[in-house]
PDB file of N, CA and C and ligand atoms in Angstrom:
ATOM      1  N   MET A   1       0.835  -1.202   0.000  1.00  0.00           N
ATOM      2  CA  MET A   1       0.000   0.000   0.000  1.00  0.00           C
ATOM      3  C   MET A   1       0.880   1.267   0.000  1.00  0.00           C
ATOM      4  N   LYS A   2       0.437   2.262  -0.788  1.00  0.00           N
ATOM      5  CA  LYS A   2       1.199   3.506  -0.876  1.00  0.00           C
ATOM      6  C   LYS A   2       1.067   4.313   0.411  1.00  0.00           C
ATOM      7  N   GLU A   3       2.195   4.775   0.926  1.00  0.00           N
ATOM      8  CA  GLU A   3       2.141   5.549   2.173  1.00  0.00           C
ATOM      9  C   GLU A   3       1.711   6.983   1.914  1.00  0.00           C
ATOM     10  N   PHE A   4       0.882   7.529   2.793  1.00  0.00           N
ATOM     11  CA  PHE A   4       0.464   8.919   2.651  1.00  0.00           C
ATOM     12  C   PHE A   4       1.568   9.833   3.164  1.00  0.00           C
ATOM     13  N   LYS A   5       1.638  11.018   2.557  1.00  0.00           N
ATOM     14  CA  LYS A   5       2.633  11.990   3.017  1.00  0.00           C
ATOM     15  C   LYS A   5       2.154  12.648   4.296  1.00  0.00           C
ATOM     16  N   SER A   6       3.089  13.018   5.124  1.00  0.00           N
ATOM     17  CA  SER A   6       2.734  13.758   6.343  1.00  0.00           C
ATOM     18  C   SER A   6       2.679  15.243   5.991  1.00  0.00           C
ATOM     19  N   TRP A   7       2.042  16.052   6.839  1.00  0.00           N
ATOM     20  CA  TRP A   7       1.998  17.500   6.583  1.00  0.00           C
ATOM     21  C   TRP A   7       3.392  18.108   6.563  1.00  0.00           C
ATOM     22  N   LYS A   8       4.325  17.417   7.233  1.00  0.00           N
ATOM     23  CA  LYS A   8       5.695  17.938   7.287  1.00  0.00           C
ATOM     24  C   LYS A   8       6.408  17.802   5.937  1.00  0.00           C
ATOM     25  N   ASP A   9       5.861  16.974   5.074  1.00  0.00           N
ATOM     26  CA  ASP A   9       6.486  16.770   3.758  1.00  0.00           C
ATOM     27  C   ASP A   9       6.107  17.857   2.753  1.00  0.00           C
ATOM     28  N   TYR A  10       5.102  18.687   3.123  1.00  0.00           N
ATOM     29  CA  TYR A  10       4.653  19.733   2.205  1.00  0.00           C
ATOM     30  C   TYR A  10       5.285  21.081   2.551  1.00  0.00           C
ATOM     31  N   PRO A  11       5.500  21.946   1.544  1.00  0.00           N
ATOM     32  CA  PRO A  11       6.055  23.280   1.856  1.00  0.00           C
ATOM     33  C   PRO A  11       5.044  24.117   2.638  1.00  0.00           C
ATOM     34  N   ILE A  12       5.531  25.062   3.415  1.00  0.00           N
ATOM     35  CA  ILE A  12       4.652  25.924   4.214  1.00  0.00           C
ATOM     36  C   ILE A  12       3.820  26.784   3.264  1.00  0.00           C
ATOM     37  N   GLY A  13       2.531  26.861   3.528  1.00  0.00           N
ATOM     38  CA  GLY A  13       1.627  27.627   2.672  1.00  0.00           C
ATOM     39  C   GLY A  13       1.826  29.119   2.812  1.00  0.00           C
ATOM     40  N   GLY A  14       1.456  29.861   1.785  1.00  0.00           N
ATOM     41  CA  GLY A  14       1.484  31.322   1.839  1.00  0.00           C
ATOM     42  C   GLY A  14       2.864  31.930   1.762  1.00  0.00           C
ATOM     43  N   ILE A  15       3.832  31.147   1.393  1.00  0.00           N
ATOM     44  CA  ILE A  15       5.204  31.678   1.310  1.00  0.00           C
ATOM     45  C   ILE A  15       5.715  31.528  -0.118  1.00  0.00           C
ATOM     46  N   ILE A  16       6.264  32.590  -0.633  1.00  0.00           N
ATOM     47  CA  ILE A  16       6.876  32.514  -1.964  1.00  0.00           C
ATOM     48  C   ILE A  16       8.354  32.205  -1.745  1.00  0.00           C
ATOM     49  N   SER A  17       8.731  30.987  -2.054  1.00  0.00           N
ATOM     50  CA  SER A  17      10.106  30.567  -1.763  1.00  0.00           C
ATOM     51  C   SER A  17      11.097  31.007  -2.840  1.00  0.00           C
ATOM     52  N   GLU A  18      10.561  31.283  -4.035  1.00  0.00           N
ATOM     53  CA  GLU A  18      11.457  31.738  -5.107  1.00  0.00           C
ATOM     54  C   GLU A  18      11.055  33.132  -5.563  1.00  0.00           C
ATOM     55  N   PRO A  19      11.901  34.143  -5.356  1.00  0.00           N
ATOM     56  CA  PRO A  19      11.545  35.497  -5.808  1.00  0.00           C
ATOM     57  C   PRO A  19      11.354  35.539  -7.328  1.00  0.00           C
ATOM     58  N   GLY A  20      10.401  36.348  -7.750  1.00  0.00           N
ATOM     59  CA  GLY A  20      10.177  36.497  -9.192  1.00  0.00           C
ATOM     60  C   GLY A  20       9.429  35.345  -9.821  1.00  0.00           C
ATOM     61  N   SER A  21       8.818  34.503  -8.990  1.00  0.00           N
ATOM     62  CA  SER A  21       8.164  33.314  -9.538  1.00  0.00           C
ATOM     63  C   SER A  21       6.934  33.639 -10.391  1.00  0.00           C
ATOM     64  N   THR A  22       6.327  34.829 -10.188  1.00  0.00           N
ATOM     65  CA  THR A  22       5.142  35.164 -10.983  1.00  0.00           C
ATOM     66  C   THR A  22       5.481  35.358 -12.462  1.00  0.00           C
ATOM     67  N   LEU A  23       6.763  35.576 -12.738  1.00  0.00           N
ATOM     68  CA  LEU A  23       7.166  35.704 -14.146  1.00  0.00           C
ATOM     69  C   LEU A  23       6.876  34.411 -14.909  1.00  0.00           C
ATOM     70  N   GLU A  24       6.851  33.298 -14.169  1.00  0.00           N
ATOM     71  CA  GLU A  24       6.619  31.994 -14.789  1.00  0.00           C
ATOM     72  C   GLU A  24       5.129  31.743 -15.049  1.00  0.00           C
ATOM     73  N   LEU A  25       4.262  32.568 -14.379  1.00  0.00           N
ATOM     74  CA  LEU A  25       2.825  32.301 -14.453  1.00  0.00           C
ATOM     75  C   LEU A  25       2.185  32.858 -15.714  1.00  0.00           C
ATOM     76  N   ASP A  26       1.392  32.029 -16.349  1.00  0.00           N
ATOM     77  CA  ASP A  26       0.600  32.471 -17.488  1.00  0.00           C
ATOM     78  C   ASP A  26      -0.815  32.716 -16.967  1.00  0.00           C
ATOM     79  N   VAL A  27      -1.251  33.990 -16.921  1.00  0.00           N
ATOM     80  CA  VAL A  27      -2.580  34.300 -16.383  1.00  0.00           C
ATOM     81  C   VAL A  27      -3.588  34.604 -17.495  1.00  0.00           C
ATOM     82  N   SER A  28      -3.222  34.299 -18.721  1.00  0.00           N
ATOM     83  CA  SER A  28      -4.108  34.635 -19.838  1.00  0.00           C
ATOM     84  C   SER A  28      -5.463  33.934 -19.728  1.00  0.00           C
ATOM     85  N   GLY A  29      -5.511  32.801 -19.058  1.00  0.00           N
ATOM     86  CA  GLY A  29      -6.765  32.055 -18.913  1.00  0.00           C
ATOM     87  C   GLY A  29      -7.754  32.733 -17.978  1.00  0.00           C
ATOM     88  N   TRP A  30      -7.295  33.734 -17.229  1.00  0.00           N
ATOM     89  CA  TRP A  30      -8.183  34.446 -16.305  1.00  0.00           C
ATOM     90  C   TRP A  30      -9.035  35.490 -17.024  1.00  0.00           C
ATOM     91  N   ARG A  31      -8.613  35.864 -18.216  1.00  0.00           N
ATOM     92  CA  ARG A  31      -9.202  37.033 -18.881  1.00  0.00           C
ATOM     93  C   ARG A  31     -10.557  36.774 -19.522  1.00  0.00           C
ATOM     94  N   ASN A  32     -11.477  37.730 -19.349  1.00  0.00           N
ATOM     95  CA  ASN A  32     -12.721  37.751 -20.128  1.00  0.00           C
ATOM     96  C   ASN A  32     -12.587  38.746 -21.267  1.00  0.00           C
ATOM     97  N   GLU A  33     -11.792  39.770 -21.004  1.00  0.00           N
ATOM     98  CA  GLU A  33     -11.580  40.824 -21.999  1.00  0.00           C
ATOM     99  C   GLU A  33     -10.099  41.139 -22.076  1.00  0.00           C
ATOM    100  N   ARG A  34      -9.642  41.535 -23.258  1.00  0.00           N
ATOM    101  CA  ARG A  34      -8.224  41.895 -23.407  1.00  0.00           C
ATOM    102  C   ARG A  34      -8.087  43.350 -23.842  1.00  0.00           C
ATOM    103  N   PRO A  35      -7.083  44.042 -23.306  1.00  0.00           N
ATOM    104  CA  PRO A  35      -6.884  45.431 -23.729  1.00  0.00           C
ATOM    105  C   PRO A  35      -6.212  45.496 -25.101  1.00  0.00           C
ATOM    106  N   GLN A  36      -6.673  46.428 -25.883  1.00  0.00           N
ATOM    107  CA  GLN A  36      -6.065  46.619 -27.201  1.00  0.00           C
ATOM    108  C   GLN A  36      -5.710  48.096 -27.326  1.00  0.00           C
ATOM    109  N   ILE A  37      -4.444  48.364 -27.619  1.00  0.00           N
ATOM    110  CA  ILE A  37      -3.982  49.764 -27.683  1.00  0.00           C
ATOM    111  C   ILE A  37      -4.032  50.260 -29.120  1.00  0.00           C
ATOM    112  N   ASP A  38      -4.703  51.383 -29.300  1.00  0.00           N
ATOM    113  CA  ASP A  38      -4.754  52.027 -30.614  1.00  0.00           C
ATOM    114  C   ASP A  38      -3.541  52.960 -30.699  1.00  0.00           C
ATOM    115  N   GLN A  39      -2.566  52.580 -31.491  1.00  0.00           N
ATOM    116  CA  GLN A  39      -1.318  53.345 -31.586  1.00  0.00           C
ATOM    117  C   GLN A  39      -1.539  54.739 -32.174  1.00  0.00           C
ATOM    118  N   GLU A  40      -2.611  54.920 -32.911  1.00  0.00           N
ATOM    119  CA  GLU A  40      -2.921  56.229 -33.498  1.00  0.00           C
ATOM    120  C   GLU A  40      -3.411  57.208 -32.416  1.00  0.00           C
ATOM    121  N   LYS A  41      -4.164  56.680 -31.437  1.00  0.00           N
ATOM    122  CA  LYS A  41      -4.722  57.536 -30.376  1.00  0.00           C
ATOM    123  C   LYS A  41      -3.769  57.726 -29.210  1.00  0.00           C
ATOM    124  N   CYS A  42      -2.871  56.769 -29.000  1.00  0.00           N
ATOM    125  CA  CYS A  42      -1.977  56.794 -27.839  1.00  0.00           C
ATOM    126  C   CYS A  42      -1.057  58.015 -27.890  1.00  0.00           C
ATOM    127  N   ILE A  43      -1.004  58.739 -26.758  1.00  0.00           N
ATOM    128  CA  ILE A  43      -0.166  59.952 -26.699  1.00  0.00           C
ATOM    129  C   ILE A  43       1.134  59.703 -25.920  1.00  0.00           C
ATOM    130  N   ARG A  44       1.419  58.421 -25.627  1.00  0.00           N
ATOM    131  CA  ARG A  44       2.668  57.997 -24.964  1.00  0.00           C
ATOM    132  C   ARG A  44       2.840  58.680 -23.600  1.00  0.00           C
ATOM    133  N   CYS A  45       1.774  58.716 -22.828  1.00  0.00           N
ATOM    134  CA  CYS A  45       1.838  59.380 -21.523  1.00  0.00           C
ATOM    135  C   CYS A  45       2.375  58.465 -20.417  1.00  0.00           C
ATOM    136  N   ARG A  46       2.386  57.175 -20.666  1.00  0.00           N
ATOM    137  CA  ARG A  46       2.932  56.171 -19.737  1.00  0.00           C
ATOM    138  C   ARG A  46       1.995  55.805 -18.578  1.00  0.00           C
ATOM    139  N   ILE A  47       0.791  56.371 -18.567  1.00  0.00           N
ATOM    140  CA  ILE A  47      -0.109  56.130 -17.427  1.00  0.00           C
ATOM    141  C   ILE A  47      -0.496  54.648 -17.335  1.00  0.00           C
ATOM    142  N   CYS A  48      -0.761  54.006 -18.453  1.00  0.00           N
ATOM    143  CA  CYS A  48      -1.126  52.573 -18.411  1.00  0.00           C
ATOM    144  C   CYS A  48       0.027  51.756 -17.836  1.00  0.00           C
ATOM    145  N   TRP A  49       1.220  52.102 -18.207  1.00  0.00           N
ATOM    146  CA  TRP A  49       2.430  51.408 -17.732  1.00  0.00           C
ATOM    147  C   TRP A  49       2.552  51.546 -16.211  1.00  0.00           C
ATOM    148  N   ILE A  50       2.236  52.752 -15.706  1.00  0.00           N
ATOM    149  CA  ILE A  50       2.334  53.002 -14.268  1.00  0.00           C
ATOM    150  C   ILE A  50       1.226  52.273 -13.499  1.00  0.00           C
ATOM    151  N   PHE A  51       0.016  52.307 -14.048  1.00  0.00           N
ATOM    152  CA  PHE A  51      -1.130  51.773 -13.310  1.00  0.00           C
ATOM    153  C   PHE A  51      -1.303  50.259 -13.395  1.00  0.00           C
ATOM    154  N   CYS A  52      -0.790  49.613 -14.394  1.00  0.00           N
ATOM    155  CA  CYS A  52      -1.019  48.163 -14.527  1.00  0.00           C
ATOM    156  C   CYS A  52      -0.462  47.427 -13.303  1.00  0.00           C
ATOM    157  N   PRO A  53      -1.313  46.706 -12.573  1.00  0.00           N
ATOM    158  CA  PRO A  53      -0.837  46.031 -11.367  1.00  0.00           C
ATOM    159  C   PRO A  53       0.023  44.799 -11.654  1.00  0.00           C
ATOM    160  N   ASP A  54       0.057  44.400 -12.907  1.00  0.00           N
ATOM    161  CA  ASP A  54       0.796  43.175 -13.254  1.00  0.00           C
ATOM    162  C   ASP A  54       1.998  43.418 -14.159  1.00  0.00           C
ATOM    163  N   ALA A  55       2.373  44.656 -14.283  1.00  0.00           N
ATOM    164  CA  ALA A  55       3.502  45.010 -15.163  1.00  0.00           C
ATOM    165  C   ALA A  55       3.335  44.376 -16.542  1.00  0.00           C
ATOM    166  N   ALA A  56       2.098  44.389 -17.016  1.00  0.00           N
ATOM    167  CA  ALA A  56       1.815  43.743 -18.300  1.00  0.00           C
ATOM    168  C   ALA A  56       1.799  44.721 -19.474  1.00  0.00           C
ATOM    169  N   ILE A  57       2.080  45.985 -19.181  1.00  0.00           N
ATOM    170  CA  ILE A  57       2.216  46.944 -20.281  1.00  0.00           C
ATOM    171  C   ILE A  57       3.707  47.033 -20.605  1.00  0.00           C
ATOM    172  N   ILE A  58       3.997  46.865 -21.862  1.00  0.00           N
ATOM    173  CA  ILE A  58       5.404  46.896 -22.295  1.00  0.00           C
ATOM    174  C   ILE A  58       5.689  48.243 -22.961  1.00  0.00           C
ATOM    175  N   GLU A  59       6.795  48.843 -22.525  1.00  0.00           N
ATOM    176  CA  GLU A  59       7.233  50.108 -23.114  1.00  0.00           C
ATOM    177  C   GLU A  59       8.480  49.814 -23.940  1.00  0.00           C
ATOM    178  N   GLU A  60       8.364  50.042 -25.212  1.00  0.00           N
ATOM    179  CA  GLU A  60       9.494  49.718 -26.091  1.00  0.00           C
ATOM    180  C   GLU A  60      10.037  50.966 -26.773  1.00  0.00           C
ATOM    181  N   GLU A  61      11.339  50.968 -26.965  1.00  0.00           N
ATOM    182  CA  GLU A  61      11.988  52.035 -27.747  1.00  0.00           C
ATOM    183  C   GLU A  61      11.765  51.681 -29.212  1.00  0.00           C
ATOM    184  N   LYS A  62      10.549  51.937 -29.668  1.00  0.00           N
ATOM    185  CA  LYS A  62      10.194  51.569 -31.041  1.00  0.00           C
ATOM    186  C   LYS A  62       9.482  52.773 -31.655  1.00  0.00           C
ATOM    187  N   PRO A  63      10.126  53.491 -32.539  1.00  0.00           N
ATOM    188  CA  PRO A  63       9.505  54.696 -33.090  1.00  0.00           C
ATOM    189  C   PRO A  63       8.207  54.388 -33.842  1.00  0.00           C
ATOM    190  N   TYR A  64       7.283  55.356 -33.741  1.00  0.00           N
ATOM    191  CA  TYR A  64       5.998  55.198 -34.429  1.00  0.00           C
ATOM    192  C   TYR A  64       5.557  56.568 -34.932  1.00  0.00           C
ATOM    193  N   THR A  65       5.114  56.613 -36.166  1.00  0.00           N
ATOM    194  CA  THR A  65       4.579  57.854 -36.732  1.00  0.00           C
ATOM    195  C   THR A  65       3.115  57.627 -37.068  1.00  0.00           C
ATOM    196  N   THR A  66       2.254  58.516 -36.551  1.00  0.00           N
ATOM    197  CA  THR A  66       0.810  58.374 -36.795  1.00  0.00           C
ATOM    198  C   THR A  66       0.479  58.818 -38.225  1.00  0.00           C
ATOM    199  N   LYS A  67      -0.735  58.520 -38.618  1.00  0.00           N
ATOM    200  CA  LYS A  67      -1.174  58.903 -39.976  1.00  0.00           C
ATOM    201  C   LYS A  67      -1.187  60.418 -40.158  1.00  0.00           C
ATOM    202  N   THR A  68      -1.333  61.145 -39.026  1.00  0.00           N
ATOM    203  CA  THR A  68      -1.336  62.606 -39.122  1.00  0.00           C
ATOM    204  C   THR A  68       0.072  63.200 -39.012  1.00  0.00           C
ATOM    205  N   GLY A  69       1.078  62.333 -38.931  1.00  0.00           N
ATOM    206  CA  GLY A  69       2.461  62.800 -38.956  1.00  0.00           C
ATOM    207  C   GLY A  69       3.122  63.031 -37.609  1.00  0.00           C
ATOM    208  N   LYS A  70       2.442  62.638 -36.518  1.00  0.00           N
ATOM    209  CA  LYS A  70       3.062  62.790 -35.181  1.00  0.00           C
ATOM    210  C   LYS A  70       4.047  61.657 -34.973  1.00  0.00           C
ATOM    211  N   SER A  71       5.262  62.009 -34.559  1.00  0.00           N
ATOM    212  CA  SER A  71       6.277  60.974 -34.362  1.00  0.00           C
ATOM    213  C   SER A  71       6.538  60.744 -32.878  1.00  0.00           C
ATOM    214  N   TYR A  72       6.596  59.491 -32.502  1.00  0.00           N
ATOM    215  CA  TYR A  72       6.894  59.119 -31.121  1.00  0.00           C
ATOM    216  C   TYR A  72       8.103  58.197 -31.100  1.00  0.00           C
ATOM    217  N   ARG A  73       8.843  58.282 -30.026  1.00  0.00           N
ATOM    218  CA  ARG A  73      10.018  57.432 -29.841  1.00  0.00           C
ATOM    219  C   ARG A  73       9.630  56.079 -29.245  1.00  0.00           C
ATOM    220  N   LEU A  74       8.530  56.083 -28.471  1.00  0.00           N
ATOM    221  CA  LEU A  74       8.120  54.874 -27.746  1.00  0.00           C
ATOM    222  C   LEU A  74       6.857  54.257 -28.326  1.00  0.00           C
ATOM    223  N   THR A  75       6.711  52.972 -28.075  1.00  0.00           N
ATOM    224  CA  THR A  75       5.476  52.272 -28.418  1.00  0.00           C
ATOM    225  C   THR A  75       5.074  51.439 -27.206  1.00  0.00           C
ATOM    226  N   TYR A  76       3.773  51.486 -26.881  1.00  0.00           N
ATOM    227  CA  TYR A  76       3.263  50.694 -25.761  1.00  0.00           C
ATOM    228  C   TYR A  76       2.474  49.500 -26.310  1.00  0.00           C
ATOM    229  N   SER A  77       2.717  48.355 -25.710  1.00  0.00           N
ATOM    230  CA  SER A  77       1.975  47.164 -26.112  1.00  0.00           C
ATOM    231  C   SER A  77       1.638  46.355 -24.856  1.00  0.00           C
ATOM    232  N   VAL A  78       0.921  45.270 -25.040  1.00  0.00           N
ATOM    233  CA  VAL A  78       0.470  44.470 -23.893  1.00  0.00           C
ATOM    234  C   VAL A  78       1.134  43.096 -23.924  1.00  0.00           C
ATOM    235  N   ASP A  79       1.609  42.701 -22.756  1.00  0.00           N
ATOM    236  CA  ASP A  79       2.147  41.349 -22.601  1.00  0.00           C
ATOM    237  C   ASP A  79       0.951  40.466 -22.213  1.00  0.00           C
ATOM    238  N   TYR A  80       0.399  39.756 -23.174  1.00  0.00           N
ATOM    239  CA  TYR A  80      -0.833  39.006 -22.945  1.00  0.00           C
ATOM    240  C   TYR A  80      -0.638  37.729 -22.124  1.00  0.00           C
ATOM    241  N   VAL A  81       0.571  37.395 -21.799  1.00  0.00           N
ATOM    242  CA  VAL A  81       0.799  36.239 -20.905  1.00  0.00           C
ATOM    243  C   VAL A  81       0.561  36.662 -19.454  1.00  0.00           C
ATOM    244  N   HIS A  82       0.917  37.933 -19.149  1.00  0.00           N
ATOM    245  CA  HIS A  82       0.804  38.406 -17.769  1.00  0.00           C
ATOM    246  C   HIS A  82      -0.365  39.369 -17.542  1.00  0.00           C
ATOM    247  N   CYS A  83      -1.145  39.644 -18.562  1.00  0.00           N
ATOM    248  CA  CYS A  83      -2.317  40.521 -18.423  1.00  0.00           C
ATOM    249  C   CYS A  83      -3.517  39.679 -18.013  1.00  0.00           C
ATOM    250  N   LYS A  84      -4.165  40.067 -16.900  1.00  0.00           N
ATOM    251  CA  LYS A  84      -5.329  39.304 -16.430  1.00  0.00           C
ATOM    252  C   LYS A  84      -6.649  39.933 -16.880  1.00  0.00           C
ATOM    253  N   GLY A  85      -6.576  41.034 -17.606  1.00  0.00           N
ATOM    254  CA  GLY A  85      -7.780  41.641 -18.170  1.00  0.00           C
ATOM    255  C   GLY A  85      -8.591  42.466 -17.196  1.00  0.00           C
ATOM    256  N   CYS A  86      -7.953  43.064 -16.203  1.00  0.00           N
ATOM    257  CA  CYS A  86      -8.691  43.828 -15.184  1.00  0.00           C
ATOM    258  C   CYS A  86      -9.284  45.121 -15.732  1.00  0.00           C
ATOM    259  N   GLY A  87      -8.703  45.668 -16.781  1.00  0.00           N
ATOM    260  CA  GLY A  87      -9.250  46.873 -17.412  1.00  0.00           C
ATOM    261  C   GLY A  87      -8.801  48.190 -16.791  1.00  0.00           C
ATOM    262  N   ILE A  88      -7.905  48.137 -15.828  1.00  0.00           N
ATOM    263  CA  ILE A  88      -7.440  49.386 -15.182  1.00  0.00           C
ATOM    264  C   ILE A  88      -6.772  50.292 -16.215  1.00  0.00           C
ATOM    265  N   CYS A  89      -5.966  49.713 -17.073  1.00  0.00           N
ATOM    266  CA  CYS A  89      -5.256  50.510 -18.084  1.00  0.00           C
ATOM    267  C   CYS A  89      -6.258  51.280 -18.963  1.00  0.00           C
ATOM    268  N   ALA A  90      -7.317  50.604 -19.380  1.00  0.00           N
ATOM    269  CA  ALA A  90      -8.323  51.241 -20.240  1.00  0.00           C
ATOM    270  C   ALA A  90      -9.061  52.338 -19.468  1.00  0.00           C
ATOM    271  N   GLN A  91      -9.330  52.068 -18.204  1.00  0.00           N
ATOM    272  CA  GLN A  91     -10.030  53.039 -17.358  1.00  0.00           C
ATOM    273  C   GLN A  91      -9.194  54.302 -17.171  1.00  0.00           C
ATOM    274  N   GLU A  92      -7.890  54.149 -17.018  1.00  0.00           N
ATOM    275  CA  GLU A  92      -7.013  55.273 -16.695  1.00  0.00           C
ATOM    276  C   GLU A  92      -6.464  56.022 -17.910  1.00  0.00           C
ATOM    277  N   CYS A  93      -6.490  55.394 -19.054  1.00  0.00           N
ATOM    278  CA  CYS A  93      -5.901  56.032 -20.254  1.00  0.00           C
ATOM    279  C   CYS A  93      -6.603  57.358 -20.573  1.00  0.00           C
ATOM    280  N   PRO A  94      -5.889  58.481 -20.519  1.00  0.00           N
ATOM    281  CA  PRO A  94      -6.537  59.778 -20.738  1.00  0.00           C
ATOM    282  C   PRO A  94      -6.934  60.013 -22.192  1.00  0.00           C
ATOM    283  N   ALA A  95      -6.336  59.257 -23.104  1.00  0.00           N
ATOM    284  CA  ALA A  95      -6.631  59.458 -24.533  1.00  0.00           C
ATOM    285  C   ALA A  95      -7.673  58.467 -25.046  1.00  0.00           C
ATOM    286  N   LYS A  96      -8.190  57.628 -24.151  1.00  0.00           N
ATOM    287  CA  LYS A  96      -9.159  56.582 -24.539  1.00  0.00           C
ATOM    288  C   LYS A  96      -8.595  55.749 -25.697  1.00  0.00           C
ATOM    289  N   ALA A  97      -7.298  55.443 -25.564  1.00  0.00           N
ATOM    290  CA  ALA A  97      -6.623  54.689 -26.626  1.00  0.00           C
ATOM    291  C   ALA A  97      -6.675  53.181 -26.386  1.00  0.00           C
ATOM    292  N   ILE A  98      -7.199  52.782 -25.210  1.00  0.00           N
ATOM    293  CA  ILE A  98      -7.242  51.343 -24.910  1.00  0.00           C
ATOM    294  C   ILE A  98      -8.695  50.886 -24.871  1.00  0.00           C
ATOM    295  N   GLN A  99      -8.957  49.865 -25.651  1.00  0.00           N
ATOM    296  CA  GLN A  99     -10.296  49.285 -25.690  1.00  0.00           C
ATOM    297  C   GLN A  99     -10.230  47.880 -25.128  1.00  0.00           C
ATOM    298  N   MET A 100     -11.224  47.507 -24.339  1.00  0.00           N
ATOM    299  CA  MET A 100     -11.281  46.140 -23.834  1.00  0.00           C
ATOM    300  C   MET A 100     -12.131  45.323 -24.811  1.00  0.00           C
ATOM    301  N   ILE A 101     -11.499  44.315 -25.378  1.00  0.00           N
ATOM    302  CA  ILE A 101     -12.142  43.479 -26.401  1.00  0.00           C
ATOM    303  C   ILE A 101     -12.492  42.119 -25.785  1.00  0.00           C
ATOM    304  N   PRO A 102     -13.712  41.626 -25.990  1.00  0.00           N
ATOM    305  CA  PRO A 102     -14.052  40.309 -25.425  1.00  0.00           C
ATOM    306  C   PRO A 102     -13.122  39.210 -25.946  1.00  0.00           C
ATOM    307  N   GLU A 103     -12.730  38.321 -25.047  1.00  0.00           N
ATOM    308  CA  GLU A 103     -11.903  37.178 -25.447  1.00  0.00           C
ATOM    309  C   GLU A 103     -12.788  36.234 -26.264  1.00  0.00           C
ATOM    310  N   VAL A 104     -12.203  35.597 -27.258  1.00  0.00           N
ATOM    311  CA  VAL A 104     -13.010  34.666 -28.065  1.00  0.00           C
ATOM    312  C   VAL A 104     -12.769  33.233 -27.608  1.00  0.00           C
TER     313      VAL A 104
HETATM  314  S1  LIG B 201      -6.005  44.846 -18.329  1.00  0.00           S
HETATM  315 FE1  LIG B 201      -5.119  45.027 -16.257  1.00  0.00          FE
HETATM  316  S2  LIG B 201      -3.497  43.495 -16.220  1.00  0.00           S
HETATM  317 FE2  LIG B 201      -4.012  43.815 -18.363  1.00  0.00          FE
HETATM  318  S3  LIG B 201      -2.592  45.359 -19.081  1.00  0.00           S
HETATM  319 FE3  LIG B 201      -4.444  46.426 -18.420  1.00  0.00          FE
HETATM  320  S4  LIG B 201      -4.063  46.987 -16.297  1.00  0.00           S
HETATM  321 FE4  LIG B 201      -2.568  45.414 -16.854  1.00  0.00          FE
HETATM  322  S1  LIG B 202      -2.345  55.458 -21.002  1.00  0.00           S
HETATM  323 FE1  LIG B 202      -3.167  55.473 -23.064  1.00  0.00          FE
HETATM  324  S2  LIG B 202      -2.254  57.248 -24.041  1.00  0.00           S
HETATM  325 FE2  LIG B 202      -1.045  56.812 -22.222  1.00  0.00          FE
HETATM  326  S3  LIG B 202       0.617  55.470 -22.930  1.00  0.00           S
HETATM  327 FE3  LIG B 202      -1.041  54.143 -22.264  1.00  0.00          FE
HETATM  328  S4  LIG B 202      -2.241  53.742 -24.102  1.00  0.00           S
HETATM  329 FE4  LIG B 202      -0.960  55.497 -24.521  1.00  0.00          FE
END
């Protein structure tokens, strides 16, 4: 007969034993809606980057020129592996450049 493990064989609950372990977590399955950034409307204010509780907004040194000729040095995008779809970024964006799209 297989022996049962004792409680002493299990790690203590509520403790993160490895720092940075959330980087390994894929939370995409939690989402009902995903944020989508309209690069034409985005004014590169960085507010979504600051407010995202999961550091799921990526700020890249990637130049972008809008159709009206405005040039930006940065581009903001979403890391969909670590975005849980809370919608804070869309709520806080002053340019209304982020839309929450239903997951399919
Ligand atoms: S929806 Fe929430 S988790 Fe996803 S990028 Fe926006 S603020 Fe971050
Ligand atoms: S908050 Fe909106 S306007 Fe500001 S960087 Fe993010 S997407 Fe762009």
